[in-house]
Amino acid sequence: MADSGDYKVGYGRPPKSSRFRKGKSGNPGGRRKRRGPIKIDPLRILDEVFSVQRGGQTRQMSAKEIELRRIVKRAVQDKHFPSIVHLLALFDKHACTEQPQTSGVVTLPTNSMPHRMASLILEKFQLPPKDWKKRHLAWGRKQYAATMTDREREYEAAGILP
């Protein structure tokens, strides 16, 4: 099926009648339009307030609070290990857990406080000295006076801190 005598039709050589016409595209619909990234504001979505019904009452909660409550419920009720791990990671990230102080320097509120009295208060109340109240100091003085050794009495009489 040759259009002209010297033109051979074959692999890579279609008949001239089925070739694309001049001025016409081989892809009239064109390439599909490329879609860019979806533009969303996740912080705005997480701060969005929803009406939630809890215990028969309707409350307003942010999406963050709803999600956190869902994770806590799943971790506690279902004992879902990945939820527990996620919660612990959140607590560590936002410093929600107290790290016990195992070593370090204790700065006493006054220089005239005997060290053993300070130790008694620290052991009893497990509070750093900056958080001690008058009642803590009064308890410490009372305990220290009740358990004072002879040597400590001598030091106190001489005005020396033990």
CSV table of N, CA and C in Angstrom, one decimal:
chain,number,residue,atom,x,y,z
A,1,MET,N,0.8,-1.2,0.0
A,1,MET,CA,0.0,0.0,0.0
A,1,MET,C,0.9,1.2,0.0
A,2,ALA,N,1.5,1.5,-1.0
A,2,ALA,CA,2.4,2.7,-1.1
A,2,ALA,C,1.7,3.8,-1.9
A,3,ASP,N,1.8,5.0,-1.4
A,3,ASP,CA,1.2,6.2,-2.1
A,3,ASP,C,2.0,6.5,-3.3
A,4,SER,N,3.3,6.4,-3.2
A,4,SER,CA,4.1,6.7,-4.4
A,4,SER,C,5.0,5.5,-4.6
A,5,GLY,N,5.5,5.4,-5.8
A,5,GLY,CA,6.2,4.2,-6.1
A,5,GLY,C,7.5,4.0,-5.4
A,6,ASP,N,8.3,5.1,-5.1
A,6,ASP,CA,9.6,4.9,-4.4
A,6,ASP,C,9.5,4.9,-2.9
A,7,TYR,N,8.4,5.2,-2.3
A,7,TYR,CA,8.2,5.3,-0.8
A,7,TYR,C,7.8,3.9,-0.3
A,8,LYS,N,8.6,3.4,0.7
A,8,LYS,CA,8.3,2.1,1.3
A,8,LYS,C,7.6,2.3,2.6
A,9,VAL,N,6.6,1.6,2.8
A,9,VAL,CA,5.8,1.6,4.1
A,9,VAL,C,6.4,0.5,4.9
A,10,GLY,N,6.6,0.8,6.2
A,10,GLY,CA,7.2,-0.3,7.1
A,10,GLY,C,7.3,0.3,8.5
A,11,TYR,N,8.2,-0.4,9.3
A,11,TYR,CA,8.5,0.0,10.6
A,11,TYR,C,9.1,1.4,10.7
A,12,GLY,N,8.4,2.3,11.4
A,12,GLY,CA,8.8,3.7,11.5
A,12,GLY,C,8.5,4.5,10.3
A,13,ARG,N,7.8,3.9,9.3
A,13,ARG,CA,7.5,4.7,8.1
A,13,ARG,C,6.0,4.5,7.8
A,14,PRO,N,5.1,5.2,8.5
A,14,PRO,CA,3.7,5.0,8.3
A,14,PRO,C,3.3,5.5,6.9
A,15,PRO,N,2.1,5.1,6.4
A,15,PRO,CA,1.6,5.6,5.2
A,15,PRO,C,1.4,7.1,5.3
A,16,LYS,N,1.6,7.9,4.2
A,16,LYS,CA,1.5,9.3,4.2
A,16,LYS,C,0.0,9.7,4.6
A,17,SER,N,-0.9,8.9,4.2
A,17,SER,CA,-2.3,9.3,4.5
A,17,SER,C,-2.7,9.2,6.0
A,18,SER,N,-2.0,8.5,6.8
A,18,SER,CA,-2.3,8.4,8.2
A,18,SER,C,-1.4,9.2,9.1
A,19,ARG,N,-0.5,10.0,8.5
A,19,ARG,CA,0.4,10.9,9.3
A,19,ARG,C,-0.4,12.1,9.8
A,20,PHE,N,0.2,12.8,10.8
A,20,PHE,CA,-0.4,14.0,11.3
A,20,PHE,C,-0.5,15.1,10.2
A,21,ARG,N,-1.5,15.8,10.1
A,21,ARG,CA,-1.7,16.9,9.2
A,21,ARG,C,-0.8,18.0,9.6
A,22,LYS,N,-0.4,18.8,8.6
A,22,LYS,CA,0.4,20.0,8.9
A,22,LYS,C,-0.4,21.0,9.7
A,23,GLY,N,0.1,21.6,10.8
A,23,GLY,CA,-0.6,22.6,11.5
A,23,GLY,C,-1.5,22.0,12.6
A,24,LYS,N,-1.7,20.7,12.6
A,24,LYS,CA,-2.5,20.0,13.6
A,24,LYS,C,-1.6,19.3,14.6
A,25,SER,N,-2.0,19.4,15.9
A,25,SER,CA,-1.2,18.7,16.9
A,25,SER,C,-1.5,17.2,17.0
A,26,GLY,N,-0.5,16.5,17.4
A,26,GLY,CA,-0.8,15.0,17.7
A,26,GLY,C,-1.5,14.8,19.0
A,27,ASN,N,-1.5,15.8,19.8
A,27,ASN,CA,-2.1,15.7,21.1
A,27,ASN,C,-3.1,16.9,21.3
A,28,PRO,N,-4.2,16.9,20.7
A,28,PRO,CA,-5.1,18.1,20.7
A,28,PRO,C,-5.6,18.5,22.1
A,29,GLY,N,-5.7,17.5,23.0
A,29,GLY,CA,-6.1,17.9,24.4
A,29,GLY,C,-5.0,18.5,25.2
A,30,GLY,N,-3.8,18.2,24.8
A,30,GLY,CA,-2.6,18.8,25.5
A,30,GLY,C,-2.3,18.0,26.7
A,31,ARG,N,-1.2,18.3,27.3
A,31,ARG,CA,-0.8,17.7,28.6
A,31,ARG,C,-1.7,18.1,29.7
A,32,ARG,N,-2.0,17.2,30.6
A,32,ARG,CA,-2.8,17.6,31.8
A,32,ARG,C,-2.1,18.7,32.6
A,33,LYS,N,-2.9,19.6,33.1
A,33,LYS,CA,-2.4,20.6,34.0
A,33,LYS,C,-1.8,20.0,35.2
A,34,ARG,N,-0.7,20.5,35.6
A,34,ARG,CA,0.0,20.0,36.8
A,34,ARG,C,-0.6,20.8,38.0
A,35,ARG,N,-0.9,20.0,39.1
A,35,ARG,CA,-1.5,20.7,40.3
A,35,ARG,C,-0.4,20.9,41.2
A,36,GLY,N,-0.3,22.1,41.8
A,36,GLY,CA,0.7,22.4,42.8
A,36,GLY,C,0.4,21.9,44.1
A,37,PRO,N,1.2,22.2,45.1
A,37,PRO,CA,0.9,21.7,46.5
A,37,PRO,C,-0.3,22.3,47.0
A,38,ILE,N,-1.0,21.6,47.9
A,38,ILE,CA,-2.2,22.1,48.5
A,38,ILE,C,-1.9,23.1,49.5
A,39,LYS,N,-2.4,24.3,49.5
A,39,LYS,CA,-2.1,25.3,50.4
A,39,LYS,C,-3.1,25.3,51.5
A,40,ILE,N,-2.6,24.8,52.7
A,40,ILE,CA,-3.5,24.8,53.9
A,40,ILE,C,-2.7,25.4,55.1
A,41,ASP,N,-3.4,25.9,56.0
A,41,ASP,CA,-2.7,26.4,57.2
A,41,ASP,C,-3.1,25.4,58.4
A,42,PRO,N,-2.2,24.5,58.7
A,42,PRO,CA,-2.5,23.5,59.7
A,42,PRO,C,-2.7,24.2,61.1
A,43,LEU,N,-2.0,25.2,61.4
A,43,LEU,CA,-2.2,25.8,62.8
A,43,LEU,C,-3.6,26.4,62.9
A,44,ARG,N,-4.1,27.0,61.8
A,44,ARG,CA,-5.4,27.6,61.8
A,44,ARG,C,-6.4,26.5,62.0
A,45,ILE,N,-6.2,25.4,61.4
A,45,ILE,CA,-7.1,24.2,61.5
A,45,ILE,C,-7.1,23.7,62.9
A,46,LEU,N,-5.9,23.5,63.5
A,46,LEU,CA,-5.8,23.0,64.8
A,46,LEU,C,-6.4,23.9,65.9
A,47,ASP,N,-6.4,25.2,65.6
A,47,ASP,CA,-6.9,26.2,66.6
A,47,ASP,C,-8.4,26.4,66.4
A,48,GLU,N,-9.0,25.8,65.3
A,48,GLU,CA,-10.4,25.9,65.1
A,48,GLU,C,-11.2,25.3,66.2
A,49,VAL,N,-12.3,26.0,66.6
A,49,VAL,CA,-13.1,25.6,67.8
A,49,VAL,C,-14.3,24.8,67.3
A,50,PHE,N,-14.6,23.6,68.0
A,50,PHE,CA,-15.7,22.8,67.6
A,50,PHE,C,-16.6,22.6,68.9
A,51,SER,N,-17.9,22.4,68.6
A,51,SER,CA,-18.8,22.1,69.7
A,51,SER,C,-18.7,20.6,69.9
A,52,VAL,N,-18.5,20.2,71.2
A,52,VAL,CA,-18.3,18.8,71.5
A,52,VAL,C,-19.3,18.5,72.7
A,53,GLN,N,-20.0,17.4,72.6
A,53,GLN,CA,-20.9,17.0,73.7
A,53,GLN,C,-20.1,16.0,74.6
A,54,ARG,N,-20.0,16.4,75.9
A,54,ARG,CA,-19.3,15.5,76.8
A,54,ARG,C,-20.2,15.5,78.1
A,55,GLY,N,-20.5,14.3,78.5
A,55,GLY,CA,-21.3,14.1,79.7
A,55,GLY,C,-22.6,14.8,79.7
A,56,GLY,N,-23.3,14.9,78.5
A,56,GLY,CA,-24.6,15.6,78.4
A,56,GLY,C,-24.5,17.1,78.3
A,57,GLN,N,-23.3,17.6,78.3
A,57,GLN,CA,-23.1,19.1,78.1
A,57,GLN,C,-22.3,19.4,76.9
A,58,THR,N,-22.6,20.5,76.2
A,58,THR,CA,-21.9,20.9,75.0
A,58,THR,C,-20.8,21.9,75.5
A,59,ARG,N,-19.6,21.6,75.0
A,59,ARG,CA,-18.5,22.4,75.3
A,59,ARG,C,-17.8,22.8,74.0
A,60,GLN,N,-17.1,23.9,74.1
A,60,GLN,CA,-16.3,24.4,72.9
A,60,GLN,C,-14.8,23.9,73.2
A,61,MET,N,-14.3,23.1,72.2
A,61,MET,CA,-12.9,22.6,72.3
A,61,MET,C,-12.2,22.9,71.0
A,62,SER,N,-10.9,23.1,71.1
A,62,SER,CA,-10.1,23.3,69.9
A,62,SER,C,-9.7,21.9,69.4
A,63,ALA,N,-9.3,21.8,68.1
A,63,ALA,CA,-9.0,20.5,67.5
A,63,ALA,C,-7.8,19.9,68.2
A,64,LYS,N,-6.9,20.7,68.7
A,64,LYS,CA,-5.7,20.2,69.4
A,64,LYS,C,-6.2,19.5,70.7
A,65,GLU,N,-7.1,20.1,71.4
A,65,GLU,CA,-7.6,19.5,72.7
A,65,GLU,C,-8.4,18.2,72.4
A,66,ILE,N,-9.2,18.2,71.4
A,66,ILE,CA,-9.9,17.0,71.0
A,66,ILE,C,-9.0,15.9,70.7
A,67,GLU,N,-7.9,16.2,69.9
A,67,GLU,CA,-7.0,15.1,69.5
A,67,GLU,C,-6.2,14.6,70.7
A,68,LEU,N,-5.8,15.5,71.6
A,68,LEU,CA,-5.0,15.1,72.8
A,68,LEU,C,-5.9,14.3,73.7
A,69,ARG,N,-7.2,14.6,73.9
A,69,ARG,CA,-8.1,13.8,74.7
A,69,ARG,C,-8.3,12.5,74.1
A,70,ARG,N,-8.3,12.4,72.8
A,70,ARG,CA,-8.5,11.1,72.1
A,70,ARG,C,-7.3,10.2,72.3
A,71,ILE,N,-6.1,10.8,72.2
A,71,ILE,CA,-4.9,10.0,72.5
A,71,ILE,C,-4.8,9.5,73.9
A,72,VAL,N,-5.1,10.4,74.9
A,72,VAL,CA,-5.1,10.0,76.3
A,72,VAL,C,-6.1,8.9,76.5
A,73,LYS,N,-7.3,9.0,76.0
A,73,LYS,CA,-8.3,8.0,76.2
A,73,LYS,C,-7.8,6.6,75.6
A,74,ARG,N,-7.3,6.7,74.5
A,74,ARG,CA,-6.8,5.5,73.8
A,74,ARG,C,-5.6,4.8,74.6
A,75,ALA,N,-4.8,5.7,75.1
A,75,ALA,CA,-3.6,5.2,75.9
A,75,ALA,C,-4.1,4.6,77.2
A,76,VAL,N,-5.0,5.2,77.9
A,76,VAL,CA,-5.4,4.8,79.2
A,76,VAL,C,-6.4,3.6,79.2
A,77,GLN,N,-7.5,3.8,78.4
A,77,GLN,CA,-8.5,2.8,78.4
A,77,GLN,C,-8.1,1.5,77.6
A,78,ASP,N,-7.5,1.7,76.4
A,78,ASP,CA,-7.2,0.6,75.5
A,78,ASP,C,-5.8,0.1,75.7
A,79,LYS,N,-5.0,0.8,76.5
A,79,LYS,CA,-3.6,0.5,76.8
A,79,LYS,C,-2.9,0.3,75.4
A,80,HIS,N,-3.2,1.2,74.5
A,80,HIS,CA,-2.6,1.2,73.2
A,80,HIS,C,-1.2,1.7,73.3
A,81,PHE,N,-0.2,0.9,73.0
A,81,PHE,CA,1.2,1.2,73.3
A,81,PHE,C,1.7,2.4,72.4
A,82,PRO,N,1.4,2.5,71.1
A,82,PRO,CA,1.9,3.6,70.3
A,82,PRO,C,1.3,5.0,70.9
A,83,SER,N,0.1,4.9,71.4
A,83,SER,CA,-0.5,6.2,72.0
A,83,SER,C,0.3,6.5,73.3
A,84,ILE,N,0.6,5.5,74.1
A,84,ILE,CA,1.4,5.8,75.3
A,84,ILE,C,2.7,6.4,75.0
A,85,VAL,N,3.4,5.8,74.0
A,85,VAL,CA,4.7,6.4,73.6
A,85,VAL,C,4.6,7.8,73.1
A,86,HIS,N,3.5,8.0,72.3
A,86,HIS,CA,3.3,9.4,71.7
A,86,HIS,C,3.1,10.4,72.9
A,87,LEU,N,2.2,10.0,73.8
A,87,LEU,CA,2.0,10.9,75.0
A,87,LEU,C,3.2,11.2,75.8
A,88,LEU,N,4.0,10.1,76.0
A,88,LEU,CA,5.3,10.4,76.8
A,88,LEU,C,6.2,11.3,76.0
A,89,ALA,N,6.3,11.1,74.7
A,89,ALA,CA,7.1,12.0,73.9
A,89,ALA,C,6.6,13.5,74.0
A,90,LEU,N,5.3,13.6,73.9
A,90,LEU,CA,4.7,15.0,74.1
A,90,LEU,C,5.0,15.6,75.4
A,91,PHE,N,4.9,14.8,76.5
A,91,PHE,CA,5.2,15.3,77.8
A,91,PHE,C,6.6,15.7,78.0
A,92,ASP,N,7.5,14.9,77.4
A,92,ASP,CA,9.0,15.3,77.5
A,92,ASP,C,9.2,16.5,76.6
A,93,LYS,N,8.6,16.6,75.5
A,93,LYS,CA,8.8,17.8,74.6
A,93,LYS,C,8.4,19.1,75.2
A,94,HIS,N,7.3,19.0,75.9
A,94,HIS,CA,6.7,20.2,76.5
A,94,HIS,C,7.0,20.4,78.0
A,95,ALA,N,7.9,19.6,78.5
A,95,ALA,CA,8.4,19.6,79.9
A,95,ALA,C,7.2,19.5,80.9
A,96,CYS,N,6.3,18.5,80.6
A,96,CYS,CA,5.2,18.3,81.5
A,96,CYS,C,5.5,17.3,82.7
A,97,THR,N,6.6,16.6,82.6
A,97,THR,CA,7.0,15.7,83.6
A,97,THR,C,8.1,16.3,84.4
A,98,GLU,N,8.1,16.0,85.7
A,98,GLU,CA,9.2,16.5,86.6
A,98,GLU,C,10.3,15.5,86.6
A,99,GLN,N,11.5,16.0,86.4
A,99,GLN,CA,12.7,15.2,86.5
A,99,GLN,C,13.3,15.3,87.9
A,100,PRO,N,13.3,14.2,88.6
A,100,PRO,CA,13.8,14.3,90.0
A,100,PRO,C,15.3,14.7,90.0
A,101,GLN,N,15.7,15.6,90.9
A,101,GLN,CA,17.1,16.1,91.0
A,101,GLN,C,17.8,15.1,91.8
A,102,THR,N,18.8,14.4,91.2
A,102,THR,CA,19.5,13.4,91.9
A,102,THR,C,20.8,13.9,92.5
A,103,SER,N,21.3,15.0,92.0
A,103,SER,CA,22.6,15.5,92.5
A,103,SER,C,22.6,17.0,92.2
A,104,GLY,N,23.5,17.7,92.8
A,104,GLY,CA,23.7,19.1,92.6
A,104,GLY,C,23.9,19.9,93.8
A,105,VAL,N,23.9,21.2,93.7
A,105,VAL,CA,24.2,22.0,94.9
A,105,VAL,C,22.9,22.6,95.4
A,106,VAL,N,22.7,22.6,96.7
A,106,VAL,CA,21.5,23.1,97.3
A,106,VAL,C,21.9,24.5,97.9
A,107,THR,N,21.2,25.5,97.4
A,107,THR,CA,21.5,26.9,97.9
A,107,THR,C,20.5,27.1,99.0
A,108,LEU,N,21.0,27.3,100.3
A,108,LEU,CA,20.1,27.5,101.4
A,108,LEU,C,19.6,28.9,101.5
A,109,PRO,N,18.4,29.1,102.0
A,109,PRO,CA,17.8,30.5,102.1
A,109,PRO,C,18.6,31.4,102.9
A,110,THR,N,19.3,31.0,104.0
A,110,THR,CA,20.1,31.8,104.8
A,110,THR,C,21.4,31.2,105.1
A,111,ASN,N,22.4,31.9,105.4
A,111,ASN,CA,23.7,31.4,105.8
A,111,ASN,C,23.8,30.9,107.2
A,112,SER,N,22.8,31.3,108.0
A,112,SER,CA,22.8,30.9,109.4
A,112,SER,C,22.0,29.6,109.7
A,113,MET,N,21.7,28.8,108.7
A,113,MET,CA,20.9,27.6,108.8
A,113,MET,C,21.9,26.4,108.9
A,114,PRO,N,21.8,25.6,110.0
A,114,PRO,CA,22.6,24.4,110.1
A,114,PRO,C,22.3,23.4,108.9
A,115,HIS,N,23.3,22.8,108.4
A,115,HIS,CA,23.2,21.9,107.3
A,115,HIS,C,22.3,20.7,107.6
A,116,ARG,N,22.3,20.2,108.8
A,116,ARG,CA,21.5,19.1,109.1
A,116,ARG,C,20.0,19.4,109.2
A,117,MET,N,19.7,20.7,109.6
A,117,MET,CA,18.3,21.2,109.6
A,117,MET,C,17.8,21.2,108.1
A,118,ALA,N,18.7,21.7,107.2
A,118,ALA,CA,18.3,21.8,105.8
A,118,ALA,C,18.1,20.4,105.3
A,119,SER,N,18.9,19.5,105.6
A,119,SER,CA,18.8,18.1,105.2
A,119,SER,C,17.5,17.5,105.7
A,120,LEU,N,17.1,17.8,106.9
A,120,LEU,CA,15.8,17.3,107.4
A,120,LEU,C,14.7,17.8,106.6
A,121,ILE,N,14.7,19.1,106.3
A,121,ILE,CA,13.6,19.7,105.5
A,121,ILE,C,13.6,19.1,104.1
A,122,LEU,N,14.7,19.0,103.5
A,122,LEU,CA,14.8,18.4,102.1
A,122,LEU,C,14.2,17.0,102.1
A,123,GLU,N,14.6,16.2,103.1
A,123,GLU,CA,14.2,14.8,103.1
A,123,GLU,C,12.7,14.7,103.3
A,124,LYS,N,12.1,15.5,104.2
A,124,LYS,CA,10.7,15.4,104.6
A,124,LYS,C,9.8,16.0,103.4
A,125,PHE,N,10.1,17.1,102.9
A,125,PHE,CA,9.2,17.8,102.0
A,125,PHE,C,9.6,17.6,100.5
A,126,GLN,N,10.8,17.2,100.2
A,126,GLN,CA,11.2,17.0,98.8
A,126,GLN,C,11.0,18.3,97.9
A,127,LEU,N,11.3,19.4,98.5
A,127,LEU,CA,11.1,20.7,97.8
A,127,LEU,C,12.5,21.4,97.8
A,128,PRO,N,12.8,22.1,96.7
A,128,PRO,CA,14.0,22.9,96.7
A,128,PRO,C,13.8,24.1,97.6
A,129,PRO,N,15.0,24.6,98.2
A,129,PRO,CA,14.9,25.6,99.2
A,129,PRO,C,14.1,26.9,98.7
A,130,LYS,N,14.1,27.2,97.4
A,130,LYS,CA,13.4,28.4,97.0
A,130,LYS,C,11.9,28.2,97.2
A,131,ASP,N,11.4,27.0,97.3
A,131,ASP,CA,10.0,26.8,97.5
A,131,ASP,C,9.6,26.6,99.0
A,132,TRP,N,10.5,26.7,99.9
A,132,TRP,CA,10.2,26.5,101.3
A,132,TRP,C,9.4,27.6,101.8
A,133,LYS,N,8.4,27.3,102.6
A,133,LYS,CA,7.6,28.3,103.3
A,133,LYS,C,8.0,28.3,104.8
A,134,LYS,N,7.3,29.2,105.5
A,134,LYS,CA,7.6,29.4,106.9
A,134,LYS,C,7.3,28.1,107.7
A,135,ARG,N,6.3,27.4,107.3
A,135,ARG,CA,5.9,26.2,108.0
A,135,ARG,C,7.0,25.1,107.9
A,136,HIS,N,7.6,25.1,106.7
A,136,HIS,CA,8.7,24.1,106.5
A,136,HIS,C,9.9,24.4,107.4
A,137,LEU,N,10.2,25.7,107.4
A,137,LEU,CA,11.4,26.1,108.3
A,137,LEU,C,11.1,25.9,109.8
A,138,ALA,N,9.8,26.2,110.2
A,138,ALA,CA,9.4,26.0,111.6
A,138,ALA,C,9.5,24.5,111.9
A,139,TRP,N,9.0,23.6,111.0
A,139,TRP,CA,9.1,22.2,111.3
A,139,TRP,C,10.6,21.7,111.4
A,140,GLY,N,11.4,22.3,110.5
A,140,GLY,CA,12.8,21.9,110.5
A,140,GLY,C,13.5,22.4,111.7
A,141,ARG,N,13.2,23.6,112.2
A,141,ARG,CA,13.8,24.1,113.5
A,141,ARG,C,13.5,23.2,114.6
A,142,LYS,N,12.2,22.8,114.7
A,142,LYS,CA,11.7,22.0,115.8
A,142,LYS,C,12.3,20.6,115.8
A,143,GLN,N,12.4,20.0,114.6
A,143,GLN,CA,13.0,18.7,114.5
A,143,GLN,C,14.5,18.7,114.8
A,144,TYR,N,15.2,19.8,114.3
A,144,TYR,CA,16.6,19.9,114.6
A,144,TYR,C,16.9,20.1,116.1
A,145,ALA,N,16.1,20.9,116.7
A,145,ALA,CA,16.2,21.2,118.2
A,145,ALA,C,16.0,19.9,119.0
A,146,ALA,N,15.0,19.1,118.5
A,146,ALA,CA,14.7,17.8,119.2
A,146,ALA,C,15.8,16.8,119.1
A,147,THR,N,16.5,16.8,118.0
A,147,THR,CA,17.5,15.7,117.7
A,147,THR,C,18.9,16.3,117.8
A,148,MET,N,19.1,17.4,118.4
A,148,MET,CA,20.4,18.0,118.4
A,148,MET,C,21.4,17.2,119.3
A,149,THR,N,22.6,17.0,118.7
A,149,THR,CA,23.7,16.3,119.5
A,149,THR,C,24.4,17.3,120.4
A,150,ASP,N,25.2,16.7,121.3
A,150,ASP,CA,25.9,17.6,122.3
A,150,ASP,C,26.9,18.5,121.5
A,151,ARG,N,27.6,17.9,120.5
A,151,ARG,CA,28.5,18.7,119.8
A,151,ARG,C,27.8,19.9,119.1
A,152,GLU,N,26.6,19.6,118.5
A,152,GLU,CA,25.9,20.7,117.8
A,152,GLU,C,25.5,21.8,118.8
A,153,ARG,N,25.1,21.4,120.1
A,153,ARG,CA,24.8,22.4,121.1
A,153,ARG,C,26.0,23.2,121.5
A,154,GLU,N,27.2,22.6,121.5
A,154,GLU,CA,28.4,23.4,121.8
A,154,GLU,C,28.7,24.4,120.7
A,155,TYR,N,28.5,23.9,119.5
A,155,TYR,CA,28.8,24.8,118.3
A,155,TYR,C,27.8,26.0,118.3
A,156,GLU,N,26.5,25.7,118.6
A,156,GLU,CA,25.5,26.7,118.6
A,156,GLU,C,25.8,27.7,119.7
A,157,ALA,N,26.3,27.3,120.9
A,157,ALA,CA,26.6,28.2,122.0
A,157,ALA,C,27.8,29.1,121.7
A,158,ALA,N,28.7,28.5,120.9
A,158,ALA,CA,29.9,29.3,120.5
A,158,ALA,C,29.6,30.2,119.2
A,159,GLY,N,28.4,30.0,118.6
A,159,GLY,CA,28.1,30.8,117.4
A,159,GLY,C,28.7,30.2,116.1
A,160,ILE,N,29.0,28.9,116.2
A,160,ILE,CA,29.6,28.3,115.0
A,160,ILE,C,28.6,27.4,114.3
A,161,LEU,N,28.5,27.5,113.0
A,161,LEU,CA,27.6,26.6,112.3
A,161,LEU,C,28.2,25.2,112.1
A,162,PRO,N,27.4,24.2,112.5
A,162,PRO,CA,27.9,22.8,112.3
A,162,PRO,C,27.8,22.4,110.8
